[in-house]
Coordinates of C-alpha atoms in Angstrom, one line a residue:
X1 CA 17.7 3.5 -33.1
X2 CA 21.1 3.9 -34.0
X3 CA 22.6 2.6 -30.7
X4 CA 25.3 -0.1 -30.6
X5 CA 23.5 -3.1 -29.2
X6 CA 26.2 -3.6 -26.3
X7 CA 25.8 0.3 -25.2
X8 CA 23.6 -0.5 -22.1
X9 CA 26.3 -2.2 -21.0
X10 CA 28.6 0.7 -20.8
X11 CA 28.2 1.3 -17.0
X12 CA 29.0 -2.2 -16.0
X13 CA 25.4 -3.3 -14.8
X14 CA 24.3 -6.3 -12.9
X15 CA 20.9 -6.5 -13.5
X16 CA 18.8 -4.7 -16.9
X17 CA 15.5 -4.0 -15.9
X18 CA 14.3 -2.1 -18.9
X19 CA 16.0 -1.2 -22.8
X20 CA 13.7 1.0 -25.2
X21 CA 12.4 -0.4 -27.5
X22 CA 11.4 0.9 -31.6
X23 CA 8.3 2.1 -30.1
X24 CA 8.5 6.3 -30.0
X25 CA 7.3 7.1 -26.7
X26 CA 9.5 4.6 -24.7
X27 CA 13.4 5.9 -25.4
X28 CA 13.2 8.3 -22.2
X29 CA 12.8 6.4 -18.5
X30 CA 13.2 7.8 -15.3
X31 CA 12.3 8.6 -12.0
X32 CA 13.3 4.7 -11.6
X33 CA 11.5 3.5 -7.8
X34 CA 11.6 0.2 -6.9
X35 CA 9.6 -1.4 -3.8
X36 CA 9.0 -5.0 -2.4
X37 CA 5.6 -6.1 -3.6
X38 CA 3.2 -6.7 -1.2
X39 CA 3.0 -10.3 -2.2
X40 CA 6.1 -11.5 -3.5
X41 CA 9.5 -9.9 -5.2
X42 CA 9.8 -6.4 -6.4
X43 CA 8.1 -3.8 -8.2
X44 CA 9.4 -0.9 -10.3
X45 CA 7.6 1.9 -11.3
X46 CA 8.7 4.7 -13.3
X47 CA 7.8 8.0 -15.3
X48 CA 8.6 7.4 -19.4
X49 CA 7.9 9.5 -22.1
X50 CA 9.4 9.9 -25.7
X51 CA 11.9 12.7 -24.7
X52 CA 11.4 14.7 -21.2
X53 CA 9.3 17.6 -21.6
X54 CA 8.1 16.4 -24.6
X55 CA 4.3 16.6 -23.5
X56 CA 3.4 12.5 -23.4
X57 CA 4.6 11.6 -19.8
X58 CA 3.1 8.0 -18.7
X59 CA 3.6 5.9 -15.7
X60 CA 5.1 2.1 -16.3
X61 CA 5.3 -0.3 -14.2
X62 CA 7.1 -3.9 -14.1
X63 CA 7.5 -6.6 -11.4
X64 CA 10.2 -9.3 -10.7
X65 CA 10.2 -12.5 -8.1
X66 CA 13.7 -12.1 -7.5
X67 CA 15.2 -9.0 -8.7
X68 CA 16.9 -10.5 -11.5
X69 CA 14.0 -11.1 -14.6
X70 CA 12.1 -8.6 -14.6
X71 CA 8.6 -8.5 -16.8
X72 CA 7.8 -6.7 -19.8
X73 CA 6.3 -3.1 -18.7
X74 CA 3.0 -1.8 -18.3
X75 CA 1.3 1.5 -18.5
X76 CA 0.0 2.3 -15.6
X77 CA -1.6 5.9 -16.3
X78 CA -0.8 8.8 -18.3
X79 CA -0.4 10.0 -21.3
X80 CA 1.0 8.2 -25.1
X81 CA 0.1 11.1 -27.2
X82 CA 1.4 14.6 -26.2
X83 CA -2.2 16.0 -26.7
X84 CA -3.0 13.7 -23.8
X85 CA -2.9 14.6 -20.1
X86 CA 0.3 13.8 -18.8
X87 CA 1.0 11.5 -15.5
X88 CA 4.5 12.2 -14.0
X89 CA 7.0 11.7 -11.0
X90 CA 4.7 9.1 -9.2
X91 CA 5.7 8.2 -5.4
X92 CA 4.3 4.6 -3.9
X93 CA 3.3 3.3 -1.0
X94 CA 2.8 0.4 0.3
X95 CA 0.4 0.5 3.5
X96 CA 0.1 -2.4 6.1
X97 CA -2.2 -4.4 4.8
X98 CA -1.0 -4.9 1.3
X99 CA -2.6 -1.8 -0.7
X100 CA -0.4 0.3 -2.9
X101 CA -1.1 3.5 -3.5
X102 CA 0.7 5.3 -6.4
X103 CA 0.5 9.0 -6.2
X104 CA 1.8 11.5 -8.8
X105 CA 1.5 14.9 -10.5
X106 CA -1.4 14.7 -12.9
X107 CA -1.4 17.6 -15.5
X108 CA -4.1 19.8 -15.6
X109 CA -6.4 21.9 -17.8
X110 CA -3.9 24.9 -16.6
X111 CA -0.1 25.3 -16.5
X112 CA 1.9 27.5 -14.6
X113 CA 5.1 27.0 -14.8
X114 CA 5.6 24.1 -17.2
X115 CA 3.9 21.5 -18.3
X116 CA 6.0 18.7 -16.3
X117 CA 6.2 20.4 -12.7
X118 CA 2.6 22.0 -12.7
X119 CA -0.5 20.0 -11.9
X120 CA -2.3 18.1 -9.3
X121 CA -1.4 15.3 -7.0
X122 CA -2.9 12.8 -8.6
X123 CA -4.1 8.7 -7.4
X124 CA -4.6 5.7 -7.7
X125 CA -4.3 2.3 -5.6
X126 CA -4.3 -1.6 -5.7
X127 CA -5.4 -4.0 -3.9
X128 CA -4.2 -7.0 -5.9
X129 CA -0.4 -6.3 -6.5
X130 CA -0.6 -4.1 -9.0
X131 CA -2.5 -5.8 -11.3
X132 CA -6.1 -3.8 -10.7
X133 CA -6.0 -0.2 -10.4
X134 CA -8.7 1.8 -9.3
X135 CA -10.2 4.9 -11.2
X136 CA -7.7 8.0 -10.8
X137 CA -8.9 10.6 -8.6
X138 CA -7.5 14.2 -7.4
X139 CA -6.1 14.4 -3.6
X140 CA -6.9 18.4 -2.4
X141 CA -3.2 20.0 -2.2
X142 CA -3.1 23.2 0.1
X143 CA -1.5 26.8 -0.8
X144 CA 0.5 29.4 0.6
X145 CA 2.6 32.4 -0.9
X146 CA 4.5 31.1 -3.2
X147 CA 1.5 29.6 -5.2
X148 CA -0.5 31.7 -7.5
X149 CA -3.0 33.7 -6.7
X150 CA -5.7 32.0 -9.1
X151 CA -6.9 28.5 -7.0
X152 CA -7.4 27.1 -10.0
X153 CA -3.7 27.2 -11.3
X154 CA -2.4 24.0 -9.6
X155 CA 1.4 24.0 -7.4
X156 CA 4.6 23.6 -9.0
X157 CA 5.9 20.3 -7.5
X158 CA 7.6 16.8 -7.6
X159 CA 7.8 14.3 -5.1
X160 CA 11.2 11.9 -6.9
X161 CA 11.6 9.3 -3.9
X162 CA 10.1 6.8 -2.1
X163 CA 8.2 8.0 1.0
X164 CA 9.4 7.1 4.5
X165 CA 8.0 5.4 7.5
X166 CA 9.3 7.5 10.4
X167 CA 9.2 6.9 14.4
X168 CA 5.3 7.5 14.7
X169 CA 4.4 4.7 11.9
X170 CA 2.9 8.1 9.7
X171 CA 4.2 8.0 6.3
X172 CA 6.7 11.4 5.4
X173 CA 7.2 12.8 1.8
X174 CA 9.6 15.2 0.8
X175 CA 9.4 17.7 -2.4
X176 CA 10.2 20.4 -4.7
X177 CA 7.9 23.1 -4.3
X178 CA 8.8 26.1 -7.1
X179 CA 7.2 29.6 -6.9
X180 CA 5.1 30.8 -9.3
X181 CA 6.3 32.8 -12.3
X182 CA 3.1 35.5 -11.1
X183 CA 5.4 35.8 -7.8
X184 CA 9.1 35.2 -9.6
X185 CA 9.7 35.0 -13.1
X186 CA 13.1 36.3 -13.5
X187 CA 15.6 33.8 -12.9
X188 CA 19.3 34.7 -13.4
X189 CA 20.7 32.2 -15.3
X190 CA 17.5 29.8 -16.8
X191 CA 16.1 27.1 -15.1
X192 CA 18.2 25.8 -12.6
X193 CA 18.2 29.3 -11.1
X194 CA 14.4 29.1 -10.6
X195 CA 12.8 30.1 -7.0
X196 CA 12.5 26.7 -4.8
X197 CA 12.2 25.1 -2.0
X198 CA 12.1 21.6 -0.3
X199 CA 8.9 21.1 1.9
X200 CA 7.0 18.2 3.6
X201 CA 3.8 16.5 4.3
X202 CA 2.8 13.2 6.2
X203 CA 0.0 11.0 5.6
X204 CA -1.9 10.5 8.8
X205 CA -4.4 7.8 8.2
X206 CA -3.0 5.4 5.3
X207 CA -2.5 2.4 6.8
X208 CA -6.6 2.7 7.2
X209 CA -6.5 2.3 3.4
X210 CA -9.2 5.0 3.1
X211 CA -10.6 6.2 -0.7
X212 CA -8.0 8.5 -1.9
X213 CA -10.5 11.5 -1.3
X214 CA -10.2 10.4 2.8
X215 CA -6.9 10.1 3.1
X216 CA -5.6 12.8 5.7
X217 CA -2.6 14.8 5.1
X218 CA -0.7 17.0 7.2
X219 CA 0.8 19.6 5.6
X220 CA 3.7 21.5 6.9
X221 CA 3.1 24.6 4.8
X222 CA 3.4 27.6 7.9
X223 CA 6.8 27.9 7.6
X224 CA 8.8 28.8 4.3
X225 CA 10.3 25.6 4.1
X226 CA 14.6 24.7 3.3
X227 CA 15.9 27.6 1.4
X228 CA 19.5 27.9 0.3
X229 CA 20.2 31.0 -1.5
X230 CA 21.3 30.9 -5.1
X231 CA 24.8 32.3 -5.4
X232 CA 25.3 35.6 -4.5
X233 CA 21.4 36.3 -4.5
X234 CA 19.7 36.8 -1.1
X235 CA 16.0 37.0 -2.8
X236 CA 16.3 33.3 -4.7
X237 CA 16.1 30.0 -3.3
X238 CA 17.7 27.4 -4.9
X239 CA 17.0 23.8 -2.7
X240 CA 15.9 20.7 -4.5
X241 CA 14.9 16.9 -4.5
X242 CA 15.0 16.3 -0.7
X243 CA 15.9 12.9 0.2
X244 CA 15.3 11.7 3.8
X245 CA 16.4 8.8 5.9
X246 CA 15.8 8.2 9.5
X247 CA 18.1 8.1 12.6
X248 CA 18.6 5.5 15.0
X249 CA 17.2 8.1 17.4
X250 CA 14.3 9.1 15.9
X251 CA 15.4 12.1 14.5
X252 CA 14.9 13.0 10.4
X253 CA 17.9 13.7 8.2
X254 CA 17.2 15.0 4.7
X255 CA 19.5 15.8 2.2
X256 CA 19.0 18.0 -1.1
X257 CA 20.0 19.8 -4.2
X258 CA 21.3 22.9 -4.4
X259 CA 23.6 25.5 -6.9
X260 CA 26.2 26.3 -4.6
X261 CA 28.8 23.0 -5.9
X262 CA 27.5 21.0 -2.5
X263 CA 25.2 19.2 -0.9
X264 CA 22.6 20.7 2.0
X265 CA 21.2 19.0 4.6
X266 CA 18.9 19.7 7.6
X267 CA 17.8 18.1 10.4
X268 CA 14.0 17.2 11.4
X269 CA 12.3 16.1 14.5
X270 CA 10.7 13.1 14.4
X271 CA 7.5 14.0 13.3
X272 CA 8.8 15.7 10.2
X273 CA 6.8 18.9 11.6
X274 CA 10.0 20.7 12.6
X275 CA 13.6 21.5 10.8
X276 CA 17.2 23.3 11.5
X277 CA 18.8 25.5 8.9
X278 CA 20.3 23.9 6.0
X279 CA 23.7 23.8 6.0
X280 CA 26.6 22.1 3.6
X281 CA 27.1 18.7 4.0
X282 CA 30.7 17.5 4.8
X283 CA 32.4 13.8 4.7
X284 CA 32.7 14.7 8.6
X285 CA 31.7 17.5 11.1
X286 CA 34.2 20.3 9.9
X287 CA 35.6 18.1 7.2
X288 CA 34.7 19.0 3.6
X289 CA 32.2 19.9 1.8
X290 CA 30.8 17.3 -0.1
X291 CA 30.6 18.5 -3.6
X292 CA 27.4 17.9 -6.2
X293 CA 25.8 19.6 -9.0
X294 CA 22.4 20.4 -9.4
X295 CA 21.6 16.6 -9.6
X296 CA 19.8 14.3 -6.9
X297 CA 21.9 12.9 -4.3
X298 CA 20.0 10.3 -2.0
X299 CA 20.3 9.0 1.5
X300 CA 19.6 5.7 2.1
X301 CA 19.3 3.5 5.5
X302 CA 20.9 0.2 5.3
X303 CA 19.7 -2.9 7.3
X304 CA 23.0 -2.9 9.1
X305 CA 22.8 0.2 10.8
X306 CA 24.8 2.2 8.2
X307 CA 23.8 5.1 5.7
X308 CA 24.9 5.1 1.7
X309 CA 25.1 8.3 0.4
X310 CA 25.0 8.7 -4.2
X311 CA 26.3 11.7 -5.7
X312 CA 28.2 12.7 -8.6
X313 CA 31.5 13.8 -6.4
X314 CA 31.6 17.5 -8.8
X315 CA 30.9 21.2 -8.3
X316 CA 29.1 21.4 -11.4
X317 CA 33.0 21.9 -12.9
X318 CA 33.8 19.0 -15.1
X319 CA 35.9 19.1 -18.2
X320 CA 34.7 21.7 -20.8
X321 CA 31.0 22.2 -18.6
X322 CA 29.9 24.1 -16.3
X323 CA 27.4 24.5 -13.2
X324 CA 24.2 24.9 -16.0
X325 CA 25.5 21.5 -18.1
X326 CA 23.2 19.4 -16.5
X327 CA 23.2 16.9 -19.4
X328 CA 27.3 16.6 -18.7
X329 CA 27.7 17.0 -15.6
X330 CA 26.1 14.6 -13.5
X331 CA 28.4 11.5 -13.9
X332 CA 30.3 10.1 -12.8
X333 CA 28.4 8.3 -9.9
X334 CA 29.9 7.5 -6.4
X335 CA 28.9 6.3 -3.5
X336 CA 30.1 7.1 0.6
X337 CA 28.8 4.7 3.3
X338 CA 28.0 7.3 6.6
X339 CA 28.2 6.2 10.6
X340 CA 25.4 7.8 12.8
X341 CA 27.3 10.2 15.6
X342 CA 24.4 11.2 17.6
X343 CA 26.6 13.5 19.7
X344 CA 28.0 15.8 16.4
X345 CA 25.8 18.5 15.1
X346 CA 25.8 16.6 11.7
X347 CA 24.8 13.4 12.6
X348 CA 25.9 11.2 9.6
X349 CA 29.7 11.1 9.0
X350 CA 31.1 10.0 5.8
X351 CA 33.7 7.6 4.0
X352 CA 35.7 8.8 1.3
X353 CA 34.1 8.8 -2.4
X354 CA 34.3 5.8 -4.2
X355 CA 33.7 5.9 -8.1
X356 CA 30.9 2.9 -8.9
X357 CA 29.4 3.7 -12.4
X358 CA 29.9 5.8 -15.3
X359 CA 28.8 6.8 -18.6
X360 CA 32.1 7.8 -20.2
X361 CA 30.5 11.0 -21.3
X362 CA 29.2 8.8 -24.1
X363 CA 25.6 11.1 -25.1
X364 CA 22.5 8.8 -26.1
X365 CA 19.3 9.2 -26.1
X366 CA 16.5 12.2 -27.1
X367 CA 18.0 14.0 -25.1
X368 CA 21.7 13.6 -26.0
X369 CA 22.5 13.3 -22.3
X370 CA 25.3 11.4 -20.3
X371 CA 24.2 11.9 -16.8
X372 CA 24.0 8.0 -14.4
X373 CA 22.2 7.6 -11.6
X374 CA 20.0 10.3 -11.7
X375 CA 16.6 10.1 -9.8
X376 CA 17.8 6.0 -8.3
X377 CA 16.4 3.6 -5.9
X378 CA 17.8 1.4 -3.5
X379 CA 16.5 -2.4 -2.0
X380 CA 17.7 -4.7 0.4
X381 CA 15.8 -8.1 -0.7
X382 CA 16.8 -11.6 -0.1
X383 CA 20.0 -10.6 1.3
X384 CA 21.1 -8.5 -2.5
X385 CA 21.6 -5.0 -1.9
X386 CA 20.7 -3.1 -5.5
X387 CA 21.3 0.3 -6.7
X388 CA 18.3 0.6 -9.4
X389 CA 19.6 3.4 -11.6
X390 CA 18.4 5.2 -15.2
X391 CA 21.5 5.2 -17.4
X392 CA 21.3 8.5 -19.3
X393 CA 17.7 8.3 -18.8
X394 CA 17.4 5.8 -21.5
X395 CA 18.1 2.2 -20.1
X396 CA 17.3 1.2 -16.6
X397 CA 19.3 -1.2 -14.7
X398 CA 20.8 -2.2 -11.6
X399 CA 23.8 -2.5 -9.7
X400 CA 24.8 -4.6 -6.7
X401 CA 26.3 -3.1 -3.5
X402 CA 28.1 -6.1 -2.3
X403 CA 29.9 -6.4 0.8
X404 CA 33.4 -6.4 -1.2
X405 CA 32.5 -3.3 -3.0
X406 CA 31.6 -1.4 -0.1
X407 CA 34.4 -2.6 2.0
X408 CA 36.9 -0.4 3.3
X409 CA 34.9 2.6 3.6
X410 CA 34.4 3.9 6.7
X411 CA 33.4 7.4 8.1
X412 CA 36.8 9.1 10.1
X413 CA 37.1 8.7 13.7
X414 CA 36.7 11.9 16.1
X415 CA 40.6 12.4 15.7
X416 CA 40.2 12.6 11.9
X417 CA 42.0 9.5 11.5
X418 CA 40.6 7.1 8.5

């Protein structure tokens, strides 16, 4: 590699979880999820490959006592070789007893509409801290009209956060369903225009630890899911990566993606069965619209009753690139801290934008990109709060939220005063 050894610390990290190595199939990492172990300290899972779309997706996986050291990777499942069947965008959980489950999209012997987004949910579990792992096995995945016809041509899907425990104890995951190309295969302006929706499901019965085939799944699949319309075209959806967090009242907020230059969100019940109308996000009810390109944006609870929102603070719009420059124009990353108002119709108000890491627009990597933050994490362990982020989706790292960088921001009050 032809990178200066001091270029992972370009974004000013606190912690480095994970630099490529000379090895071929390591220099892309993503999809960067980090969890308390069930025993002790943290563990990180995420989706690497050579370069993304390349065909050789694998899962790795590394664990740390304190957040700080963290061990030298392990492949978990998935594929080295791209003639290998690829293991992608996994999504743990950790049940009551200690078990962790580590679900994902598992390519199969067909592909719909790529090889990275089309497959079957795919798992595996352990009962030892992620040391064991059981066989991988195939969890049923239901369809409706936006599948294709054939049953044997699996969904279009990615789950990219952490699932949440909501009110009921019941587990709730978010994701990315896409429509078939047999449905919708002309997208306006290539693949960021593609049909999508967000969607949810809740696992009934995990905390039973039951064999992955006996897990029960409730699958909210009736409705059409959150659609926000691709600019200027009524007949495409365009909603993405839904993040969700849960209110101090029960209630579900989610957050997503979209091509519009902001941020969605809609509100569900507490069973995640139910779910308003997206609408744009704003720092505050009738404030303004919280800008983002098509690029994850998560939600995340904090211990202390407050919300942290990550975005890249852009319409798309940024220097010489546009909406479609995805490798540009997701940096730099910020970060709002959010106030529950249980009486507004948006329930989370917003703090001004405050700038937190960056990549210059310095390219690196396969994929010559320059986008931070991208697909994150967040903990709250032995009193560090840590922003676990990819860096160009090449070196993974962290980043403390500290009390003194978070200070000052705070959501306006009902008069609009700061």
């Amino acid at each position: 590699m032809d990178l200066k050894m001091e270029e992972y610390l370009r974004s000013k990290p606190d912690i480095v979880v994970f630099r490529p190595t000379e090895n071929a199939t390591d220099t892309d990492n993503e999809h960067f999820l980090v969890v308390e172990s069930p025993k002790s300290g943290l563990l990180a899972f995420w989706t690497q490959s050579s370069c993304e779309n390349f065909g050789n997706n694998h899962i790795e996986m590394s664990r740390s006592a304190d957040g700080e050291m963290w061990s030298r990777p392990v492949t978990v499942v998935g594929a080295k070789v791209s003639e290998d069947k690829q293991a992608s965008w996994q999504f743990p959980v950790v049940t009551k007893s200690g078990r962790i489950y580590l679900f994902y999209l598992m390519e199969g012997d067909k592909v719909d509409l790529d090889r990275p987004t089309s497959g079957w949910m795919g798992c595996i579990y352990s009962d030892d801290d992620g040391h064991i792992w059981s066989e991988p096995e195939n969890i049923p995945m239901p369809r409706n009209q936006f599948d294709h016809s054939d049953p044997t041509m699996p969904k279009n899907w990615i789950v990219w956060q952490v699932p949440m425990r909501i009110r009921s104890g019941k587990v709730l995951v978010g994701y990315t369903h896409w429509t078939s190309p047999e449905h919708h295969n002309k997208p306006p302006a290539g693949w960021y225009s593609r049909d999508s929706r967000c969607r949810f499901f809740r696992f009934e019965n995990i905390d039973d630890d039951p064999a992955p085939r006996d897990l029960q799944i409730e699958w909210f699949e009736d409705e059409k899911g959150l659609e926000v319309h691709y600019p200027e075209r009524d007949d495409i959806s365009v909603a993405q990566e839904p993040s969700i967090t849960v209110l101090p009242d029960g209630r579900i907020f989610c957050v997503m993606r979209t091509f519009t230059g902001h941020i969605y969100y809609s509100l569900l019940d507490a069973d995640g069965a139910n779910w308003t109308k997206p609408e744009v996000l704003c720092d505050v009810e009738g404030g303004e619209p919280i800008k983002q390109p098509i690029a994850s944006c998560p939600v995340y609870a904090l211990r202390d009753g407050r919300f942290i929102l990550i975005h890249h603070n852009n319409d798309g719009h940024i220097g010489e690139f546009g909406p479609g420059d995805a490798l540009h124009n997701r940096r730099p990353a910020f970060i709002r801290l959010g106030e529950f108002r249980p009486e507004s119709k948006q329930p989370i108000w917003f703090s001004k934008a405050r700038q937190i890491l960056d990549s210059d627009g310095v390219c690196i990597g396969p994929k010559q990109t320059c986008e931070i933050a991208t697909y994150p994490s967040l903990t709250e362990y032995q009193g560090k709060r840590i922003l676990w982020y990819p860096d160009r989706k090449f070196f993974l790292l962290g980043k403390r939220l500290t009390d003194e960088l978070l200070s000052g921001l705070t959501a306006a009050d009902p008069e609009g005063d700061i």
